[in-house]
Amino acid sequence: MTADRLAAEESAGGSIVDVALTVNGRSAPVRVEARRTLSDVLREDVGLTGTHLGCEHGVCGACTVLIDGQPARSCLLLAAQVDGAEITTIEGLAEPDGTLHPIQQAMMQAHGFQCAFCAPGFLMSAVALLADNPQPTRSEIREELAGNLCRCTGYQSIVDGVEIAVRRMNGDSSGGSS
Amino acid sequence: MKPAPFTYHRPETLDDALDLLATHGDDAKVLAGGQSLIPLMALRMGRPGHVVDIGRIAGLDSITVGADGDVTIGALVRHEQTRTSTDVATHAPLIATAMPWVAHRAIRSRGTVLGSIAHGDPAAEMPAVVLATEPTLIARSSSGVREIAAADFFHGYLDTALRADEILTEVRFPAWSPNAVGAVVEVARRHGDYALVGMAAMLTVDGDTISSAALAYFGAASTAIRVPDAEQALVGATVSADTFDAAAAIVSAELSPPPDIHASAAYRRHLAGVLTVRGLSAATAEIGADA
C-alpha cells in the first residue's frame, strides 16, 4: 500500500526521500514523500498518534514536538528537513515503566484539560518552557503558552497545572493545592 | 492542507544551491526554516515545482561582529538564536528587542531571521527592523553578488528586490551608535500572532535633543513602511510627550492601512498613532527625560 502511494507520488512529479529519525530514543527510518510533514510521518508512518493535528498551518500548536530538545511545530516542517534529528513526542514523556512526567502528573492534579485534544502540544510546550526557565512566573507561563490554543478550558486550569509542576520540580513535593 | 508534490533538493554547498536556482528559476523556492513557506504551500498559495532546502549548507548559521561593530547575520540564523545572542543584544539591540514579539517559541526555534526578511510579510517585525536600522542586504546568484540597500528591498506584498535565482545570504547591520536608542512595540490579538499594527523606532539623541529618527511600521501598508514626515518632525525637537504626540498625529494622518477581518483601516490608523507614542516613550525611557 505504501509502495502504491509512493509510486503515485513519483508519477505526479514528487520526490521520495529516505529520512532517518530517532523518535523517543528509538531509531525510526522511513521512506516518504518529500512533501510529507513531520507530523504526518509521526502519525502515519511511525504510528505515534499522540501528536495531534488541529490547523496544519502553524496556528494551534497541537502538533508541537521537541526537535533536538527545541520545541517546534511538526506540521510546519517537512520530515526531510529534520533527517537525522532526535524527536521527542508526547509518547516520550513518561518513564518506560509508565510513571508520568511531573508535568503530566501536575495537569492531572489541576484537571488541566477537558477534551485534551490540545494536551500534547501544551505539554510539549510546557516541557520546553521549564527546560529554559525552571521557575517561570504566571505571566511568563501565559506568554509562553500563548502559541497553543485550547477551546475547552479558558486556559486557567492549564496555567494552574504548569504552576503545580513548577513547584514540584523545584522540590515542593506537595505540589501545592491549587 | 498538504503541500502539492514537488522535486526536493538538498544541496550541500551554496554554489550547488545557486546552480539549482539558476536552472529552475521561477519554479523553485528556497527553503530555510520553512515557517512561512510550508504553510503557504500547505494552503496551496504557493506551489513550487522545486524546493531547494538550504538547511544543510555549512557556514550560513553565524552571527558575526565586525571590527567596526557592524553585525552580519547569515541565512540560517534562527530567530531564537538572535534572541539569546549577547552579540546581538550589544551590537544590534533593535533585533533583540523585536524578538519577543516574533511568533512563538516553537516557531522562533525553526524560523530564520533572513527568511522573514526575504518573505517580506507586511505584518512581520523584521522587515520594519530592517527599514529602521538600514542594513545592507547581500544577495547571491550563480552570476555574482549584489548589495541591496534596505530602502530598496521591499517592493510590495510578499514582494522584494530578490530575483528568483538569488538567495539572501547575509544581512549586515551597521554599528549601533552610542547615542542610539530604539524600541519595537505592537498590538496583536494574541501575543505572538501577526501584529494588527506595530512599529520599530530608532532615534539618536544628543542630551535631550533628537538628532535623527527612523520610524518603521508593520501591519500598516502592503509592506513595512517608514513615515518620513513624522521623522522630520522629531529631528531637532526635544524628547517630550508633546514632541511624540505631534509625530503620532502625522503618522495617523499619513498612513492608509488596509482593513481586514481583524481590524478596520480607521482602527489601524488610530493604533499607529498610539504605538508611535508608546514606541518613542519606550525608546527614550532610559534617557531620563519624562516623555
mmCIF file of C-alpha atoms in Angstrom, chain B:
data_model
loop_
_atom_site.group_PDB
_atom_site.id
_atom_site.type_symbol
_atom_site.label_atom_id
_atom_site.label_comp_id
_atom_site.label_asym_id
_atom_site.label_seq_id
_atom_site.Cartn_x
_atom_site.Cartn_y
_atom_site.Cartn_z
ATOM 1 C CA MET B 1 -3.729 21.368 3.958
ATOM 2 C CA LYS B 2 -0.871 19.345 2.494
ATOM 3 C CA PRO B 3 1.734 20.740 0.108
ATOM 4 C CA ALA B 4 1.433 19.675 -3.534
ATOM 5 C CA PRO B 5 4.128 17.350 -4.955
ATOM 6 C CA PHE B 6 7.497 18.917 -5.741
ATOM 7 C CA THR B 7 11.038 17.894 -6.555
ATOM 8 C CA TYR B 8 13.137 18.159 -3.403
ATOM 9 C CA HIS B 9 16.768 19.268 -3.474
ATOM 10 C CA ARG B 10 19.097 19.377 -0.501
ATOM 11 C CA PRO B 11 22.380 20.820 -1.803
ATOM 12 C CA GLU B 12 25.467 20.624 0.406
ATOM 13 C CA THR B 13 27.081 23.791 -0.911
ATOM 14 C CA LEU B 14 25.903 27.312 -1.666
ATOM 15 C CA ASP B 15 27.195 27.016 -5.249
ATOM 16 C CA ASP B 16 25.063 23.918 -5.817
ATOM 17 C CA ALA B 17 22.024 25.729 -4.412
ATOM 18 C CA LEU B 18 22.628 28.734 -6.673
ATOM 19 C CA ASP B 19 23.037 26.457 -9.714
ATOM 20 C CA LEU B 20 19.683 24.842 -8.912
ATOM 21 C CA LEU B 21 18.044 28.260 -8.691
ATOM 22 C CA ALA B 22 19.687 29.318 -11.960
ATOM 23 C CA THR B 23 18.200 26.231 -13.632
ATOM 24 C CA HIS B 24 14.718 26.237 -12.143
ATOM 25 C CA GLY B 25 14.216 29.968 -11.673
ATOM 26 C CA ASP B 26 10.619 30.949 -11.064
ATOM 27 C CA ASP B 27 9.531 27.344 -10.459
ATOM 28 C CA ALA B 28 11.818 26.987 -7.412
ATOM 29 C CA LYS B 29 11.543 28.200 -3.823
ATOM 30 C CA VAL B 30 14.304 28.400 -1.231
ATOM 31 C CA LEU B 31 13.520 26.514 1.996
ATOM 32 C CA ALA B 32 15.417 27.574 5.128
ATOM 33 C CA GLY B 33 13.338 27.370 8.333
ATOM 34 C CA GLY B 34 10.117 26.897 6.404
ATOM 35 C CA GLN B 35 7.911 28.684 8.914
ATOM 36 C CA SER B 36 6.395 30.882 6.191
ATOM 37 C CA LEU B 37 6.943 28.707 3.118
ATOM 38 C CA ILE B 38 5.490 25.444 4.451
ATOM 39 C CA PRO B 39 2.139 26.969 5.494
ATOM 40 C CA LEU B 40 1.938 28.832 2.161
ATOM 41 C CA MET B 41 2.458 25.528 0.375
ATOM 42 C CA ALA B 42 0.025 23.701 2.667
ATOM 43 C CA LEU B 43 -2.613 26.330 1.910
ATOM 44 C CA ARG B 44 -1.693 25.947 -1.795
ATOM 45 C CA MET B 45 -0.981 29.667 -2.013
ATOM 46 C CA GLY B 46 2.405 28.564 -3.302
ATOM 47 C CA ARG B 47 3.025 25.527 -5.488
ATOM 48 C CA PRO B 48 6.689 25.420 -6.500
ATOM 49 C CA GLY B 49 7.842 22.591 -8.731
ATOM 50 C CA HIS B 50 11.210 22.566 -6.978
ATOM 51 C CA VAL B 51 12.106 23.154 -3.344
ATOM 52 C CA VAL B 52 15.753 23.928 -2.617
ATOM 53 C CA ASP B 53 16.406 23.134 1.049
ATOM 54 C CA ILE B 54 19.459 25.164 2.105
ATOM 55 C CA GLY B 55 19.301 23.820 5.669
ATOM 56 C CA ARG B 56 22.412 21.653 5.386
ATOM 57 C CA ILE B 57 24.731 24.220 3.792
ATOM 58 C CA ALA B 58 27.646 24.904 6.136
ATOM 59 C CA GLY B 59 28.669 28.425 7.105
ATOM 60 C CA LEU B 60 25.318 30.198 6.866
ATOM 61 C CA ASP B 61 24.345 29.993 10.544
ATOM 62 C CA SER B 62 26.676 32.533 12.103
ATOM 63 C CA ILE B 63 26.275 35.929 13.742
ATOM 64 C CA THR B 64 29.479 37.888 13.171
ATOM 65 C CA VAL B 65 30.538 41.185 14.746
ATOM 66 C CA GLY B 66 32.858 43.204 12.517
ATOM 67 C CA ALA B 67 35.761 45.406 13.612
ATOM 68 C CA ASP B 68 33.532 48.490 13.340
ATOM 69 C CA GLY B 69 30.780 46.946 15.426
ATOM 70 C CA ASP B 70 28.616 46.016 12.457
ATOM 71 C CA VAL B 71 26.711 42.740 12.799
ATOM 72 C CA THR B 72 26.340 40.256 9.940
ATOM 73 C CA ILE B 73 23.617 37.640 10.174
ATOM 74 C CA GLY B 74 23.683 34.562 7.956
ATOM 75 C CA ALA B 75 20.825 32.905 6.107
ATOM 76 C CA LEU B 76 20.374 30.024 8.553
ATOM 77 C CA VAL B 77 20.437 32.037 11.797
ATOM 78 C CA ARG B 78 17.191 31.261 13.595
ATOM 79 C CA HIS B 79 15.091 33.836 15.411
ATOM 80 C CA GLU B 80 15.723 32.171 18.745
ATOM 81 C CA GLN B 81 19.483 32.342 18.134
ATOM 82 C CA THR B 82 19.323 36.141 17.841
ATOM 83 C CA ARG B 83 17.024 36.404 20.882
ATOM 84 C CA THR B 84 19.641 34.766 23.093
ATOM 85 C CA SER B 85 22.808 36.178 21.465
ATOM 86 C CA THR B 86 24.825 38.592 23.604
ATOM 87 C CA ASP B 87 26.444 39.943 20.416
ATOM 88 C CA VAL B 88 23.015 40.836 19.042
ATOM 89 C CA ALA B 89 21.924 42.343 22.361
ATOM 90 C CA THR B 90 25.062 44.503 22.454
ATOM 91 C CA HIS B 91 25.606 45.431 18.812
ATOM 92 C CA ALA B 92 22.176 45.117 17.157
ATOM 93 C CA PRO B 93 19.824 45.665 20.086
ATOM 94 C CA LEU B 94 16.784 46.531 17.979
ATOM 95 C CA ILE B 95 16.746 42.932 16.679
ATOM 96 C CA ALA B 96 16.878 41.622 20.242
ATOM 97 C CA THR B 97 14.049 43.985 21.181
ATOM 98 C CA ALA B 98 11.930 42.722 18.291
ATOM 99 C CA MET B 99 12.408 39.016 19.006
ATOM 100 C CA PRO B 100 9.975 38.527 21.891
ATOM 101 C CA TRP B 101 7.257 39.790 19.532
ATOM 102 C CA VAL B 102 8.158 37.366 16.751
ATOM 103 C CA ALA B 103 5.695 34.456 16.678
ATOM 104 C CA HIS B 104 6.008 31.815 19.395
ATOM 105 C CA ARG B 105 8.934 29.913 20.854
ATOM 106 C CA ALA B 106 8.181 26.820 18.749
ATOM 107 C CA ILE B 107 8.273 28.924 15.574
ATOM 108 C CA ARG B 108 11.277 31.052 16.564
ATOM 109 C CA SER B 109 13.317 27.884 17.096
ATOM 110 C CA ARG B 110 12.959 26.982 13.398
ATOM 111 C CA GLY B 111 12.224 30.211 11.516
ATOM 112 C CA THR B 112 15.150 32.234 10.226
ATOM 113 C CA VAL B 113 15.673 35.989 10.502
ATOM 114 C CA LEU B 114 16.669 36.315 6.851
ATOM 115 C CA GLY B 115 13.774 34.107 5.805
ATOM 116 C CA SER B 116 11.395 36.539 7.442
ATOM 117 C CA ILE B 117 13.096 39.431 5.649
ATOM 118 C CA ALA B 118 13.092 37.653 2.270
ATOM 119 C CA HIS B 119 9.450 36.647 2.724
ATOM 120 C CA GLY B 120 8.563 40.318 3.256
ATOM 121 C CA ASP B 121 5.301 39.893 5.125
ATOM 122 C CA PRO B 122 3.971 43.427 5.771
ATOM 123 C CA ALA B 123 2.790 42.467 9.270
ATOM 124 C CA ALA B 124 6.057 40.868 10.397
ATOM 125 C CA GLU B 125 8.568 42.567 12.683
ATOM 126 C CA MET B 126 11.889 42.022 10.892
ATOM 127 C CA PRO B 127 11.104 43.953 7.687
ATOM 128 C CA ALA B 128 10.332 47.006 9.842
ATOM 129 C CA VAL B 129 13.529 46.496 11.837
ATOM 130 C CA VAL B 130 15.395 46.421 8.505
ATOM 131 C CA LEU B 131 13.804 49.688 7.378
ATOM 132 C CA ALA B 132 14.568 51.359 10.713
ATOM 133 C CA THR B 133 18.195 50.227 11.037
ATOM 134 C CA GLU B 134 19.156 50.346 7.330
ATOM 135 C CA PRO B 135 21.394 47.297 6.969
ATOM 136 C CA THR B 136 22.946 46.167 3.679
ATOM 137 C CA LEU B 137 21.238 43.096 2.221
ATOM 138 C CA ILE B 138 23.557 40.741 0.365
ATOM 139 C CA ALA B 139 22.063 38.565 -2.368
ATOM 140 C CA ARG B 140 23.973 35.900 -4.251
ATOM 141 C CA SER B 141 23.227 34.138 -7.516
ATOM 142 C CA SER B 142 25.315 31.936 -9.776
ATOM 143 C CA SER B 143 26.239 35.095 -11.682
ATOM 144 C CA GLY B 144 27.557 37.040 -8.696
ATOM 145 C CA VAL B 145 26.890 39.033 -5.560
ATOM 146 C CA ARG B 146 24.930 42.220 -5.157
ATOM 147 C CA GLU B 147 24.337 44.506 -2.218
ATOM 148 C CA ILE B 148 20.864 45.955 -1.820
ATOM 149 C CA ALA B 149 20.079 48.975 0.344
ATOM 150 C CA ALA B 150 17.326 48.459 2.911
ATOM 151 C CA ALA B 151 15.254 51.274 1.400
ATOM 152 C CA ASP B 152 15.218 49.466 -1.968
ATOM 153 C CA PHE B 153 14.436 45.973 -0.716
ATOM 154 C CA PHE B 154 10.683 45.778 -0.070
ATOM 155 C CA HIS B 155 8.600 46.261 -3.207
ATOM 156 C CA GLY B 156 5.074 45.205 -2.209
ATOM 157 C CA TYR B 157 3.052 42.489 -0.541
ATOM 158 C CA LEU B 158 5.438 39.487 -0.197
ATOM 159 C CA ASP B 159 7.474 41.074 -2.967
ATOM 160 C CA THR B 160 11.121 42.094 -2.598
ATOM 161 C CA ALA B 161 14.113 43.073 -4.697
ATOM 162 C CA LEU B 162 15.327 39.465 -4.676
ATOM 163 C CA ARG B 163 15.312 37.730 -8.067
ATOM 164 C CA ALA B 164 14.150 34.134 -8.453
ATOM 165 C CA ASP B 165 17.734 32.943 -8.900
ATOM 166 C CA GLU B 166 19.045 34.711 -5.773
ATOM 167 C CA ILE B 167 19.454 33.756 -2.135
ATOM 168 C CA LEU B 168 19.616 36.382 0.596
ATOM 169 C CA THR B 169 22.778 35.022 2.214
ATOM 170 C CA GLU B 170 23.709 37.767 4.670
ATOM 171 C CA VAL B 171 22.347 40.962 6.131
ATOM 172 C CA ARG B 172 24.913 43.393 7.542
ATOM 173 C CA PHE B 173 23.547 45.740 10.191
ATOM 174 C CA PRO B 174 25.545 48.937 10.706
ATOM 175 C CA ALA B 175 27.256 49.591 14.026
ATOM 176 C CA TRP B 176 24.866 50.754 16.715
ATOM 177 C CA SER B 177 25.667 54.360 17.647
ATOM 178 C CA PRO B 178 26.395 55.061 21.320
ATOM 179 C CA ASN B 179 23.713 57.768 21.086
ATOM 180 C CA ALA B 180 21.126 55.447 19.563
ATOM 181 C CA VAL B 181 18.017 54.206 21.318
ATOM 182 C CA GLY B 182 15.248 52.071 19.966
ATOM 183 C CA ALA B 183 12.087 50.143 20.649
ATOM 184 C CA VAL B 184 9.694 47.735 18.980
ATOM 185 C CA VAL B 185 6.046 47.749 20.051
ATOM 186 C CA GLU B 186 2.907 46.209 18.597
ATOM 187 C CA VAL B 187 -0.706 45.286 19.215
ATOM 188 C CA ALA B 188 -1.836 41.780 18.235
ATOM 189 C CA ARG B 189 -4.953 39.782 19.014
ATOM 190 C CA ARG B 190 -2.810 37.193 20.778
ATOM 191 C CA HIS B 191 0.830 37.594 21.806
ATOM 192 C CA GLY B 192 2.935 36.087 19.044
ATOM 193 C CA ASP B 193 0.374 36.465 16.296
ATOM 194 C CA TYR B 194 0.963 38.787 13.390
ATOM 195 C CA ALA B 195 0.513 42.345 14.583
ATOM 196 C CA LEU B 196 -2.590 44.366 13.800
ATOM 197 C CA VAL B 197 -0.129 47.239 13.748
ATOM 198 C CA GLY B 198 3.361 47.575 15.126
ATOM 199 C CA MET B 199 6.312 49.904 14.889
ATOM 200 C CA ALA B 200 10.078 49.899 15.211
ATOM 201 C CA ALA B 201 11.703 53.157 16.277
ATOM 202 C CA MET B 202 15.344 54.116 16.207
ATOM 203 C CA LEU B 203 16.484 57.531 17.379
ATOM 204 C CA THR B 204 19.805 59.134 18.026
ATOM 205 C CA VAL B 205 19.709 61.608 20.865
ATOM 206 C CA ASP B 206 22.187 64.293 21.961
ATOM 207 C CA GLY B 207 21.353 65.274 25.513
ATOM 208 C CA ASP B 208 17.596 65.531 25.248
ATOM 209 C CA THR B 209 17.539 66.647 21.602
ATOM 210 C CA ILE B 210 16.650 64.152 18.894
ATOM 211 C CA SER B 211 19.298 64.239 16.165
ATOM 212 C CA SER B 212 17.929 61.532 13.881
ATOM 213 C CA ALA B 213 14.807 59.413 13.749
ATOM 214 C CA ALA B 214 13.594 56.340 11.883
ATOM 215 C CA LEU B 215 10.008 55.174 12.367
ATOM 216 C CA ALA B 216 9.035 51.963 10.573
ATOM 217 C CA TYR B 217 5.531 50.478 10.744
ATOM 218 C CA PHE B 218 4.270 46.966 10.103
ATOM 219 C CA GLY B 219 0.704 45.835 9.525
ATOM 220 C CA ALA B 220 0.089 49.330 8.204
ATOM 221 C CA ALA B 221 0.584 49.052 4.426
ATOM 222 C CA SER B 222 1.369 46.481 1.713
ATOM 223 C CA THR B 223 4.956 46.405 3.004
ATOM 224 C CA ALA B 224 6.743 47.642 6.078
ATOM 225 C CA ILE B 225 6.799 51.418 5.704
ATOM 226 C CA ARG B 226 8.523 54.496 7.120
ATOM 227 C CA VAL B 227 6.841 57.835 7.699
ATOM 228 C CA PRO B 228 9.458 60.468 6.768
ATOM 229 C CA ASP B 229 7.280 63.471 7.678
ATOM 230 C CA ALA B 230 6.919 62.238 11.246
ATOM 231 C CA GLU B 231 10.657 61.547 11.415
ATOM 232 C CA GLN B 232 11.418 65.097 10.256
ATOM 233 C CA ALA B 233 9.092 66.473 12.921
ATOM 234 C CA LEU B 234 11.172 64.669 15.540
ATOM 235 C CA VAL B 235 14.619 65.779 14.372
ATOM 236 C CA GLY B 236 15.773 68.808 16.327
ATOM 237 C CA ALA B 237 12.958 68.506 18.837
ATOM 238 C CA THR B 238 13.435 67.672 22.485
ATOM 239 C CA VAL B 239 12.393 64.378 23.980
ATOM 240 C CA SER B 240 8.951 65.174 25.373
ATOM 241 C CA ALA B 241 5.366 63.969 25.351
ATOM 242 C CA ASP B 242 4.376 66.933 23.143
ATOM 243 C CA THR B 243 7.015 66.004 20.587
ATOM 244 C CA PHE B 244 5.806 62.416 20.474
ATOM 245 C CA ASP B 245 2.141 63.441 20.218
ATOM 246 C CA ALA B 246 2.959 65.664 17.242
ATOM 247 C CA ALA B 247 4.749 62.799 15.481
ATOM 248 C CA ALA B 248 1.858 60.440 16.252
ATOM 249 C CA ALA B 249 -0.634 62.846 14.697
ATOM 250 C CA ILE B 250 1.379 62.910 11.481
ATOM 251 C CA VAL B 251 1.622 59.109 11.437
ATOM 252 C CA SER B 252 -2.130 58.662 11.880
ATOM 253 C CA ALA B 253 -2.844 61.230 9.179
ATOM 254 C CA GLU B 254 -0.419 59.821 6.604
ATOM 255 C CA LEU B 255 -0.759 56.045 6.873
ATOM 256 C CA SER B 256 -3.524 54.309 4.912
ATOM 257 C CA PRO B 257 -3.555 50.820 6.393
ATOM 258 C CA PRO B 258 -5.635 48.167 4.662
ATOM 259 C CA PRO B 259 -8.724 46.906 6.517
ATOM 260 C CA ASP B 260 -9.237 43.184 7.042
ATOM 261 C CA ILE B 261 -11.342 40.811 9.126
ATOM 262 C CA HIS B 262 -9.338 41.698 12.267
ATOM 263 C CA ALA B 263 -9.353 45.483 12.206
ATOM 264 C CA SER B 264 -10.676 48.414 10.186
ATOM 265 C CA ALA B 265 -8.437 50.951 8.498
ATOM 266 C CA ALA B 266 -9.542 53.628 10.966
ATOM 267 C CA TYR B 267 -8.659 51.458 13.956
ATOM 268 C CA ARG B 268 -5.266 50.646 12.495
ATOM 269 C CA ARG B 269 -4.576 54.349 11.886
ATOM 270 C CA HIS B 270 -5.510 55.042 15.494
ATOM 271 C CA LEU B 271 -3.259 52.219 16.715
ATOM 272 C CA ALA B 272 -0.351 53.522 14.632
ATOM 273 C CA GLY B 273 -0.588 56.827 16.468
ATOM 274 C CA VAL B 274 -0.894 55.211 19.889
ATOM 275 C CA LEU B 275 2.049 52.937 19.136
ATOM 276 C CA THR B 276 4.118 55.894 17.952
ATOM 277 C CA VAL B 277 3.851 57.464 21.409
ATOM 278 C CA ARG B 278 4.408 54.115 23.117
ATOM 279 C CA GLY B 279 7.427 53.244 20.990
ATOM 280 C CA LEU B 280 9.079 56.644 21.332
ATOM 281 C CA SER B 281 8.441 56.645 25.083
ATOM 282 C CA ALA B 282 9.907 53.154 25.442
ATOM 283 C CA ALA B 283 12.917 54.056 23.307
ATOM 284 C CA THR B 284 13.697 57.135 25.404
ATOM 285 C CA ALA B 285 12.685 55.751 28.797
ATOM 286 C CA GLU B 286 16.282 55.442 29.963
ATOM 287 C CA ILE B 287 17.364 58.888 28.820
ATOM 288 C CA GLY B 288 15.957 60.449 31.961
ATOM 289 C CA ALA B 289 13.525 62.693 30.168
ATOM 290 C CA ASP B 290 9.951 62.344 31.335
ATOM 291 C CA ALA B 291 8.394 61.601 27.973
#
